[in-house]
mmCIF file with all atom_site columns, C-alpha atoms in Angstrom:
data_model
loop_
_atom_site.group_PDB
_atom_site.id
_atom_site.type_symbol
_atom_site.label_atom_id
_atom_site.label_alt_id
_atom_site.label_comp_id
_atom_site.label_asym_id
_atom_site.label_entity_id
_atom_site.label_seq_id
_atom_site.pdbx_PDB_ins_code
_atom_site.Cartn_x
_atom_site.Cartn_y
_atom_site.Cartn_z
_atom_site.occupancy
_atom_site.B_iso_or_equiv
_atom_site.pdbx_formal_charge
_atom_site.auth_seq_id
_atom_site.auth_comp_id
_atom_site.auth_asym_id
_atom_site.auth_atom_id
_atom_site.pdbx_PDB_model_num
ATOM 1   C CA . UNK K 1 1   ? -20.355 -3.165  4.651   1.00 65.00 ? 1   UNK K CA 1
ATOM 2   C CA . UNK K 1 2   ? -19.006 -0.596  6.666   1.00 66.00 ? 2   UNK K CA 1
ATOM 3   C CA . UNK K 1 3   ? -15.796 1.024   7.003   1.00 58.00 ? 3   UNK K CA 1
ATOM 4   C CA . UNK K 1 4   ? -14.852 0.509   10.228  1.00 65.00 ? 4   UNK K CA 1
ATOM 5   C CA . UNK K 1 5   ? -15.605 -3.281  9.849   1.00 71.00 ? 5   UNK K CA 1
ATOM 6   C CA . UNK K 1 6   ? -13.465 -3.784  6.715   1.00 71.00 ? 6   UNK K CA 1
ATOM 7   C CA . UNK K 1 7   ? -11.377 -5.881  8.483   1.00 69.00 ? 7   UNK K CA 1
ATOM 8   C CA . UNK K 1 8   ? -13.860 -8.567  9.498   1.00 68.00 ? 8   UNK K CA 1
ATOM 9   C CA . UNK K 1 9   ? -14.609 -9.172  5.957   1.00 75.00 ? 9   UNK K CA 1
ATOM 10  C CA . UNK K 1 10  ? -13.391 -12.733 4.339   1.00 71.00 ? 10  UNK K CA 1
ATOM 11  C CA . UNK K 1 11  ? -11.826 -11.063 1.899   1.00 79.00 ? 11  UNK K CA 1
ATOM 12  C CA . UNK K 1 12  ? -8.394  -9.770  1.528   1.00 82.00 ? 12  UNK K CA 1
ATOM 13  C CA . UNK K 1 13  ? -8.653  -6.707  -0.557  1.00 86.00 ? 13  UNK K CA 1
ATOM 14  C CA . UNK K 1 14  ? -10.903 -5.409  2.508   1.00 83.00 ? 14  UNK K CA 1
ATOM 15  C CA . UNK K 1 15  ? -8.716  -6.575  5.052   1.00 86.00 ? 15  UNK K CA 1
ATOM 16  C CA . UNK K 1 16  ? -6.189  -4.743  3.162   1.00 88.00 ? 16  UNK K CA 1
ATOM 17  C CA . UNK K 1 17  ? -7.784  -2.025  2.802   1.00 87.00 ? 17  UNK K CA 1
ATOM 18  C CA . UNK K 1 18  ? -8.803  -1.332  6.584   1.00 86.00 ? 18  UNK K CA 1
ATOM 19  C CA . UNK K 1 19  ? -4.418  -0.299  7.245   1.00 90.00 ? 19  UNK K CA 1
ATOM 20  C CA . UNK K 1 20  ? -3.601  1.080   3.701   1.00 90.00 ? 20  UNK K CA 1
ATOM 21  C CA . UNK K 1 21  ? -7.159  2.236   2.459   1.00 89.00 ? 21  UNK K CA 1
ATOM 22  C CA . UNK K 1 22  ? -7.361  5.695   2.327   1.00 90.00 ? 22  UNK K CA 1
ATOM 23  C CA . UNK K 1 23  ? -5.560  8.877   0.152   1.00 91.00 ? 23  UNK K CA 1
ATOM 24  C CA . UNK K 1 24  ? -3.767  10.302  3.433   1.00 96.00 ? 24  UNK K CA 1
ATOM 25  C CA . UNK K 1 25  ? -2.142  6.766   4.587   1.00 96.00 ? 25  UNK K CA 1
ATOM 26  C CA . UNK K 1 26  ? -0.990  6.356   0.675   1.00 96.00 ? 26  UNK K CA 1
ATOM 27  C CA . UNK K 1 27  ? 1.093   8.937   0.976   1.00 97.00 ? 27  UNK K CA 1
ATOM 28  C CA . UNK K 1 28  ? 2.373   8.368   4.125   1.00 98.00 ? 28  UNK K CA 1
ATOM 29  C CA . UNK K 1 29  ? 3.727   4.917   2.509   1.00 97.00 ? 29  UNK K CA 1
ATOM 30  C CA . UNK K 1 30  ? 4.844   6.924   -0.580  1.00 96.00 ? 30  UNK K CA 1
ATOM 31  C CA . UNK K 1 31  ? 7.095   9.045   1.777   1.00 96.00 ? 31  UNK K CA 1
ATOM 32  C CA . UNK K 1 32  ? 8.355   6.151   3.883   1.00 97.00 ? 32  UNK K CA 1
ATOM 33  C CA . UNK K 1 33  ? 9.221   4.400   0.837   1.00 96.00 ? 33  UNK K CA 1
ATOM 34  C CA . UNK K 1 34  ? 11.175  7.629   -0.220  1.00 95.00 ? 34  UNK K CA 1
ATOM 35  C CA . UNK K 1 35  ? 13.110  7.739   3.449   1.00 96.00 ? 35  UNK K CA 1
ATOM 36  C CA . UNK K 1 36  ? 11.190  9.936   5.103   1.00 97.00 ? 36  UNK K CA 1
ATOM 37  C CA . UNK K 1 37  ? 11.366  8.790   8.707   1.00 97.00 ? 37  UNK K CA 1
ATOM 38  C CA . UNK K 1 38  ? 10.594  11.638  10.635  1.00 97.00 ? 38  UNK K CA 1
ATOM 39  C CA . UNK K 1 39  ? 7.447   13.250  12.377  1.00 97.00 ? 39  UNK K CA 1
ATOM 40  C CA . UNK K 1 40  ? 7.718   16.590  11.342  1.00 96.00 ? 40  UNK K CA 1
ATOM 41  C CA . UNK K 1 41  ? 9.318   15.718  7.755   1.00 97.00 ? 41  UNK K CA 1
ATOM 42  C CA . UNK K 1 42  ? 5.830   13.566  6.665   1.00 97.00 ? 42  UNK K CA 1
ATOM 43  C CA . UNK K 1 43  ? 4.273   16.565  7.989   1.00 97.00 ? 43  UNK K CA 1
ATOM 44  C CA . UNK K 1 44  ? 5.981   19.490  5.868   1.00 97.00 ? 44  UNK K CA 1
ATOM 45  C CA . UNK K 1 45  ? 6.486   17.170  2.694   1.00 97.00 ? 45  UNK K CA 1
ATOM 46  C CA . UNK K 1 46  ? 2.745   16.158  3.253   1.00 97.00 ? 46  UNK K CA 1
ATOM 47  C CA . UNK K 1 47  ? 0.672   19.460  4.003   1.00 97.00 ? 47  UNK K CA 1
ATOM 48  C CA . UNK K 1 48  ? -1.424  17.335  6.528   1.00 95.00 ? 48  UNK K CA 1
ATOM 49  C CA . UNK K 1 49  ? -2.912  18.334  9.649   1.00 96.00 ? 49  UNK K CA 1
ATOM 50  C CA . UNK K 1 50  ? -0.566  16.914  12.526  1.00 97.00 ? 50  UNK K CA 1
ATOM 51  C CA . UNK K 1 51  ? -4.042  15.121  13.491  1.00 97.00 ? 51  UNK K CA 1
ATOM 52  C CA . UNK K 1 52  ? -4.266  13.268  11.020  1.00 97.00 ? 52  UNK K CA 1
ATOM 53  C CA . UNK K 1 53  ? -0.728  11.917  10.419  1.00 98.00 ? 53  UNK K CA 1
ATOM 54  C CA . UNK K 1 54  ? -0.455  11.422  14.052  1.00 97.00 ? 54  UNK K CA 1
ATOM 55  C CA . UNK K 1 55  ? -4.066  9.193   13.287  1.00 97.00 ? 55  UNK K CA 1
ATOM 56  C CA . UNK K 1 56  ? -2.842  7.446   10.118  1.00 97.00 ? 56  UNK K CA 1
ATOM 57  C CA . UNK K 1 57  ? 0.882   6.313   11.433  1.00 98.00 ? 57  UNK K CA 1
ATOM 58  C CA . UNK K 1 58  ? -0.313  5.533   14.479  1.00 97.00 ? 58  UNK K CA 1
ATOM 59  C CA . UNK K 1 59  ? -2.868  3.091   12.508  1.00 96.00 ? 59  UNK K CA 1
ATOM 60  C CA . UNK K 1 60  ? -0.003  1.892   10.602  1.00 98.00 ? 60  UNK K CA 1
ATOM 61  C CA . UNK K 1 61  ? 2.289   1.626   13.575  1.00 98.00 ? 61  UNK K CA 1
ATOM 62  C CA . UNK K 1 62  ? -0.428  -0.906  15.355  1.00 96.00 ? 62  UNK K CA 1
ATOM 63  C CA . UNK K 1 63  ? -0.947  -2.811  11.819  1.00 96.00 ? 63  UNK K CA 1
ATOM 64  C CA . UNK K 1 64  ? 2.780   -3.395  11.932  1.00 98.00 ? 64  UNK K CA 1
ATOM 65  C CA . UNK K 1 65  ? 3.553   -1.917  8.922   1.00 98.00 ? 65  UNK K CA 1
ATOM 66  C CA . UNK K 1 66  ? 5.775   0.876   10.515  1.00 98.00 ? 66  UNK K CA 1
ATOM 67  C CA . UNK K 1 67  ? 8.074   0.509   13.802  1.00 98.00 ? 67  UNK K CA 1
ATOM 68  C CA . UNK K 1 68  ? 8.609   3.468   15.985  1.00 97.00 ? 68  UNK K CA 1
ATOM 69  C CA . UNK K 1 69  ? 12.726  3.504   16.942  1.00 96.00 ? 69  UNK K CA 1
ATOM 70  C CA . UNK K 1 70  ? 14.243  5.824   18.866  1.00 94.00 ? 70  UNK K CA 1
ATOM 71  C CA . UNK K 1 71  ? 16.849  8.136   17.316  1.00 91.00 ? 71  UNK K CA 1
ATOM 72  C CA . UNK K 1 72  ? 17.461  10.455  20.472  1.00 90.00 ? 72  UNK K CA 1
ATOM 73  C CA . UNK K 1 73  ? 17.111  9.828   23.816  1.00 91.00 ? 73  UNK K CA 1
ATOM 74  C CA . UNK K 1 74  ? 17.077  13.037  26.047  1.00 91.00 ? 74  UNK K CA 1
ATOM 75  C CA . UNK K 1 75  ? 14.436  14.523  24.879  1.00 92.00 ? 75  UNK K CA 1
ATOM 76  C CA . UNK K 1 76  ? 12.722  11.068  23.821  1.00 91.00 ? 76  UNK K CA 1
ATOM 77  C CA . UNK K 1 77  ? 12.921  11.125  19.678  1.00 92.00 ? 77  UNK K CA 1
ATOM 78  C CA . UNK K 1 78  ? 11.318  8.118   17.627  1.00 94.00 ? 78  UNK K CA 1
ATOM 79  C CA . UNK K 1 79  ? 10.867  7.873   13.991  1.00 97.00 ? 79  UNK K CA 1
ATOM 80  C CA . UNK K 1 80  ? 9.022   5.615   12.061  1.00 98.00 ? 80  UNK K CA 1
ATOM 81  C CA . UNK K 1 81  ? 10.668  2.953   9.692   1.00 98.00 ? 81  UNK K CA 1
ATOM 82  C CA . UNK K 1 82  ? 8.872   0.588   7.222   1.00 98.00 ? 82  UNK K CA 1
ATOM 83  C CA . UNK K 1 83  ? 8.912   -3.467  8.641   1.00 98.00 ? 83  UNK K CA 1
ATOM 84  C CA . UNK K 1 84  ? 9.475   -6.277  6.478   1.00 98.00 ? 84  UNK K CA 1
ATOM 85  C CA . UNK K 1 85  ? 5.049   -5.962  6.077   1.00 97.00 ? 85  UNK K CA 1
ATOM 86  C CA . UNK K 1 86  ? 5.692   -2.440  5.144   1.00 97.00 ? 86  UNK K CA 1
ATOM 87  C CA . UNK K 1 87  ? 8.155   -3.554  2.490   1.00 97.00 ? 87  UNK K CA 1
ATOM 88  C CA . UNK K 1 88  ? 5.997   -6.133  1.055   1.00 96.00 ? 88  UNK K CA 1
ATOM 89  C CA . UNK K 1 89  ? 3.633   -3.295  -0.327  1.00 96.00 ? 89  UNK K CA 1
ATOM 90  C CA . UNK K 1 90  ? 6.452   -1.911  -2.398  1.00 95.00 ? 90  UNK K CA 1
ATOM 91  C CA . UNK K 1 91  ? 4.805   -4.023  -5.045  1.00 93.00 ? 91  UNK K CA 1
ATOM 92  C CA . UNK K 1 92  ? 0.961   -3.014  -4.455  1.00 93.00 ? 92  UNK K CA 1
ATOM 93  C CA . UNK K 1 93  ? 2.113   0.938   -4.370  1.00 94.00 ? 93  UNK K CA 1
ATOM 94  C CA . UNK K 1 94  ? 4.728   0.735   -7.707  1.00 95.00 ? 94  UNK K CA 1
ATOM 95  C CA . UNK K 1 95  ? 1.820   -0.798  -9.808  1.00 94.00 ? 95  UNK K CA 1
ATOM 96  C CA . UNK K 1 96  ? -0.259  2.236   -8.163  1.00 94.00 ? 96  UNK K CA 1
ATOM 97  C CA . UNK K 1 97  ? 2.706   4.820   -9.486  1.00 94.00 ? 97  UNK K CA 1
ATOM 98  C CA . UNK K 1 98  ? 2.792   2.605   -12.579 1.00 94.00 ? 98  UNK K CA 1
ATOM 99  C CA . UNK K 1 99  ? -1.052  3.614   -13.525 1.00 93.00 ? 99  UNK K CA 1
ATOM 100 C CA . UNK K 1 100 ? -0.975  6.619   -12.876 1.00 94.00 ? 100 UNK K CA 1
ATOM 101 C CA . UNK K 1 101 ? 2.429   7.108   -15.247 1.00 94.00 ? 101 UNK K CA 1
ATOM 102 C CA . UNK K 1 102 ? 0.404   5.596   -17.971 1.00 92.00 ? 102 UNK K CA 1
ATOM 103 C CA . UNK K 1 103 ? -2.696  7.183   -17.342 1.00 93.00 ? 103 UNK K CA 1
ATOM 104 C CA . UNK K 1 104 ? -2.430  10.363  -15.002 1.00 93.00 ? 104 UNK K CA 1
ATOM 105 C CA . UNK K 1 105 ? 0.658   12.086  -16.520 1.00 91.00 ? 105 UNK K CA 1
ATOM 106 C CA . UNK K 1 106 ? 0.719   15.326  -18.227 1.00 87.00 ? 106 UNK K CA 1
ATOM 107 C CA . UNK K 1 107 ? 2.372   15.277  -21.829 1.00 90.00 ? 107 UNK K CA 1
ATOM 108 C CA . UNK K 1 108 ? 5.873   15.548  -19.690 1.00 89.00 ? 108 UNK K CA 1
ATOM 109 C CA . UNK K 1 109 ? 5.716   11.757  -18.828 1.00 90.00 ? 109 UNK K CA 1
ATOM 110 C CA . UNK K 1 110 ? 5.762   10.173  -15.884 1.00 91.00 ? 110 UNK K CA 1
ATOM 111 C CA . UNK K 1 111 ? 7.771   12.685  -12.509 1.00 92.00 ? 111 UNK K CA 1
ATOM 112 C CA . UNK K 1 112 ? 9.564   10.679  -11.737 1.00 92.00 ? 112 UNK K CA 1
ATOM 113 C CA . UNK K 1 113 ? 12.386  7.474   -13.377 1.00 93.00 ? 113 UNK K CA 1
ATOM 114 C CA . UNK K 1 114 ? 12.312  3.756   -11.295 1.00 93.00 ? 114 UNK K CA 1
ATOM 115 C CA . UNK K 1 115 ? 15.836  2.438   -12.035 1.00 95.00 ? 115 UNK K CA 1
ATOM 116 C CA . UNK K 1 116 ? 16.625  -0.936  -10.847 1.00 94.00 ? 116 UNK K CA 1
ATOM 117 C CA . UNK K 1 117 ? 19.395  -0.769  -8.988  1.00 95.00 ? 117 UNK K CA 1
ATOM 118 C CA . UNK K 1 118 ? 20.447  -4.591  -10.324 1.00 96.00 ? 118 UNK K CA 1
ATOM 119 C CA . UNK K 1 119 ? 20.723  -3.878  -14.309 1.00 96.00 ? 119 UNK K CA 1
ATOM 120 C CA . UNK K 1 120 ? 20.509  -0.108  -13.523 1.00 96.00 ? 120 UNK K CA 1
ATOM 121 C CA . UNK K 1 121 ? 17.969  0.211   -16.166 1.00 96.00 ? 121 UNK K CA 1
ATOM 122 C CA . UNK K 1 122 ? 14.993  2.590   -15.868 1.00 94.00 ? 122 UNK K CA 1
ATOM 123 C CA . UNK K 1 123 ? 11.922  0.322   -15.160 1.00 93.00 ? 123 UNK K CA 1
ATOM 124 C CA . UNK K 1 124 ? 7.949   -0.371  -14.711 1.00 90.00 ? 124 UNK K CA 1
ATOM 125 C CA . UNK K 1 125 ? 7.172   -2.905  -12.262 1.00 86.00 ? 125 UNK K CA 1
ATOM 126 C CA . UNK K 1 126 ? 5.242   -5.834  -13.735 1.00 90.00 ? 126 UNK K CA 1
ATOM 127 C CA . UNK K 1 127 ? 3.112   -8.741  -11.996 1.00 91.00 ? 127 UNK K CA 1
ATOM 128 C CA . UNK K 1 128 ? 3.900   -12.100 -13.018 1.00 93.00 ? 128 UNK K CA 1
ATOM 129 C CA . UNK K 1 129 ? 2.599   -15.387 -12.213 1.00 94.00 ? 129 UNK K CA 1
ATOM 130 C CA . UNK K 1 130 ? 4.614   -17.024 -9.567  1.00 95.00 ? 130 UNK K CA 1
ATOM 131 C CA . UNK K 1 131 ? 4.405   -20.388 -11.119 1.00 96.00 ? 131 UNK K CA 1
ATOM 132 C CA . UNK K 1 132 ? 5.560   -19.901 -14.658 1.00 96.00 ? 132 UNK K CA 1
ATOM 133 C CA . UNK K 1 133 ? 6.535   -16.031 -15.261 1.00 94.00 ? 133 UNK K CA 1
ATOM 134 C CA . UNK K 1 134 ? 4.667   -14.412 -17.356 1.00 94.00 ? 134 UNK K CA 1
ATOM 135 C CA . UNK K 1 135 ? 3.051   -11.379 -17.132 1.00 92.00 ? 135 UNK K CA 1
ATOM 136 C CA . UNK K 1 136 ? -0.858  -11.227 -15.710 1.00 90.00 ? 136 UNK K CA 1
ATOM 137 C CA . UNK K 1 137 ? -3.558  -9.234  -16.556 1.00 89.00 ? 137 UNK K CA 1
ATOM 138 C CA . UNK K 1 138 ? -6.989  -9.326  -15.247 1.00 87.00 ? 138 UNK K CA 1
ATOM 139 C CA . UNK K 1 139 ? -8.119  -11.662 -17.804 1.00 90.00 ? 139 UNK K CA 1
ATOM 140 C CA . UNK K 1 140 ? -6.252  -14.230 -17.681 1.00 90.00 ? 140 UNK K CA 1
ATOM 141 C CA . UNK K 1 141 ? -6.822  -15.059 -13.988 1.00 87.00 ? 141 UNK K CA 1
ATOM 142 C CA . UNK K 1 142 ? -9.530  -16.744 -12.740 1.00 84.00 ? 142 UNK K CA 1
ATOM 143 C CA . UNK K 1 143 ? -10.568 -17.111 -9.519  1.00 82.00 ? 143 UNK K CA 1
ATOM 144 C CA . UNK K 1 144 ? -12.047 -19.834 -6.962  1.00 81.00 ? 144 UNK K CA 1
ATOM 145 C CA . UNK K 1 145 ? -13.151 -19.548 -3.409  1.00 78.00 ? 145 UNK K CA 1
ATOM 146 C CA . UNK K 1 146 ? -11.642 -21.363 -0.709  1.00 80.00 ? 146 UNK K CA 1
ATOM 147 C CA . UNK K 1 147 ? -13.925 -24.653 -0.239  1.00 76.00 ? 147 UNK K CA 1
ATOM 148 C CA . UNK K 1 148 ? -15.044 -23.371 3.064   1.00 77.00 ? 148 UNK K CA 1
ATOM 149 C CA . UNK K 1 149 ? -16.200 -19.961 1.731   1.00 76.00 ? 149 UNK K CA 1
ATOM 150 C CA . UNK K 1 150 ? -17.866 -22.005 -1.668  1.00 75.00 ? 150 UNK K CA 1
ATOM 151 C CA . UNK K 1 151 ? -20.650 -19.726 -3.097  1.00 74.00 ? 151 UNK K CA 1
ATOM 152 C CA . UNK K 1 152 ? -20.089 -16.408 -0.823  1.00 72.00 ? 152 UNK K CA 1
ATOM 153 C CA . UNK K 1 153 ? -17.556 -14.351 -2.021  1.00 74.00 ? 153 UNK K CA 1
ATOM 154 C CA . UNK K 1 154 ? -17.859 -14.373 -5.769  1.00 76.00 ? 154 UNK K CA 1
ATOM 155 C CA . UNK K 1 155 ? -20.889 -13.194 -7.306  1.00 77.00 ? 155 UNK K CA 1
ATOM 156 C CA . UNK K 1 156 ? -23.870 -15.688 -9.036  1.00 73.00 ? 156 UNK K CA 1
ATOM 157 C CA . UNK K 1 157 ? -22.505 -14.840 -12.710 1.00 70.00 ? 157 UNK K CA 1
ATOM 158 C CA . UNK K 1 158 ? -19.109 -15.799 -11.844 1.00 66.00 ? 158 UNK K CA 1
ATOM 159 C CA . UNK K 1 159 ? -19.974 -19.281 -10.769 1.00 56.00 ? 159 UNK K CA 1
ATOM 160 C CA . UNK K 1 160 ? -22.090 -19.943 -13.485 1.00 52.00 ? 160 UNK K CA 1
ATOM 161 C CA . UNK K 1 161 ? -19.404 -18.309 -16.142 1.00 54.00 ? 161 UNK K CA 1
ATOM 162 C CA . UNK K 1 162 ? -16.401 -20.954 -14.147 1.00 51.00 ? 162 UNK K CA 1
ATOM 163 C CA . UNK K 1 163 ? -18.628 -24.054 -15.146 1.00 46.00 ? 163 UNK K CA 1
ATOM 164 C CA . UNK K 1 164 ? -18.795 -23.061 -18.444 1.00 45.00 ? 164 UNK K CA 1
#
């Protein structure tokens, strides 16, 4: 599989990863998610090369994950804001932050406190099964293939371990 055709694959991790899949474009959605709106801003909070922020919002921009809006008009100003899409990896990126708390932070703890703004407690995100609630973890999920797709996503041992 190549990069560049990640999002041709029947899978949606892949697809997903062909907009959000790289280190550079992470942050970019770290800083949007913090306000940053700006050019110049993503580019001094960032330390990247104007080439490749121009590269990875632009790719974000056409995924419609970001909108350009105008903020001035003479000279011609645009920022970039997060869409509804962009919102909807809130989740994806907090359970990102949430491993590395638990597993990346010095003895100081995690940088930085999520407070909900609801209970105003500080907070972890957790994923929970839409159906009943509770909390899910890798094994307690298992997974089937759309009927169309039957026998080539998942690999051999999976198939035989779900008729078990």
């Amino acid at each position: 599989m190549r990069w560049e055709e990640l999002d041709q694959q029947p899978c949606s991790l892949a697809r997903t990863l062909s907009v959000v899949g790289d280190r550079w474009t992470l942050l970019v959605l770290r800083e949007s998610f913090l306000g940053v709106r700006r050019f110049d801003d993503f580019e001094k909070r960032l330390g990247i090369t104007r080439h490749v922020l121009a590269d990875r919002l632009k790719k974000l921009t056409e995924a419609a994950v970001l909108v350009k809006q105008a903020y001035q008009q003479r000279p011609l100003r645009e920022e970039y804001r997060l869409t509804d899409k962009g919102h909807e990896l809130y989740p994806a990126v907090l359970a990102l932050v949430n491993w590395g708390d638990r597993h990346m932070s010095g003895v100081e703890g995690a940088p930085i406190r999520h407070v909900h703004k609801a209970c105003g407690q500080a907070m972890h995100g957790v994923l929970v099964c839409s159906e009943c609630g509770e909390p899910l973890v890798s094994r307690d999920v298992d997974l089937h293939e759309a009927p169309a797709l039957q026998g080539q996503l998942l690999p051999a041992h999976w198939h035989a371990k779900s008729r078990a």
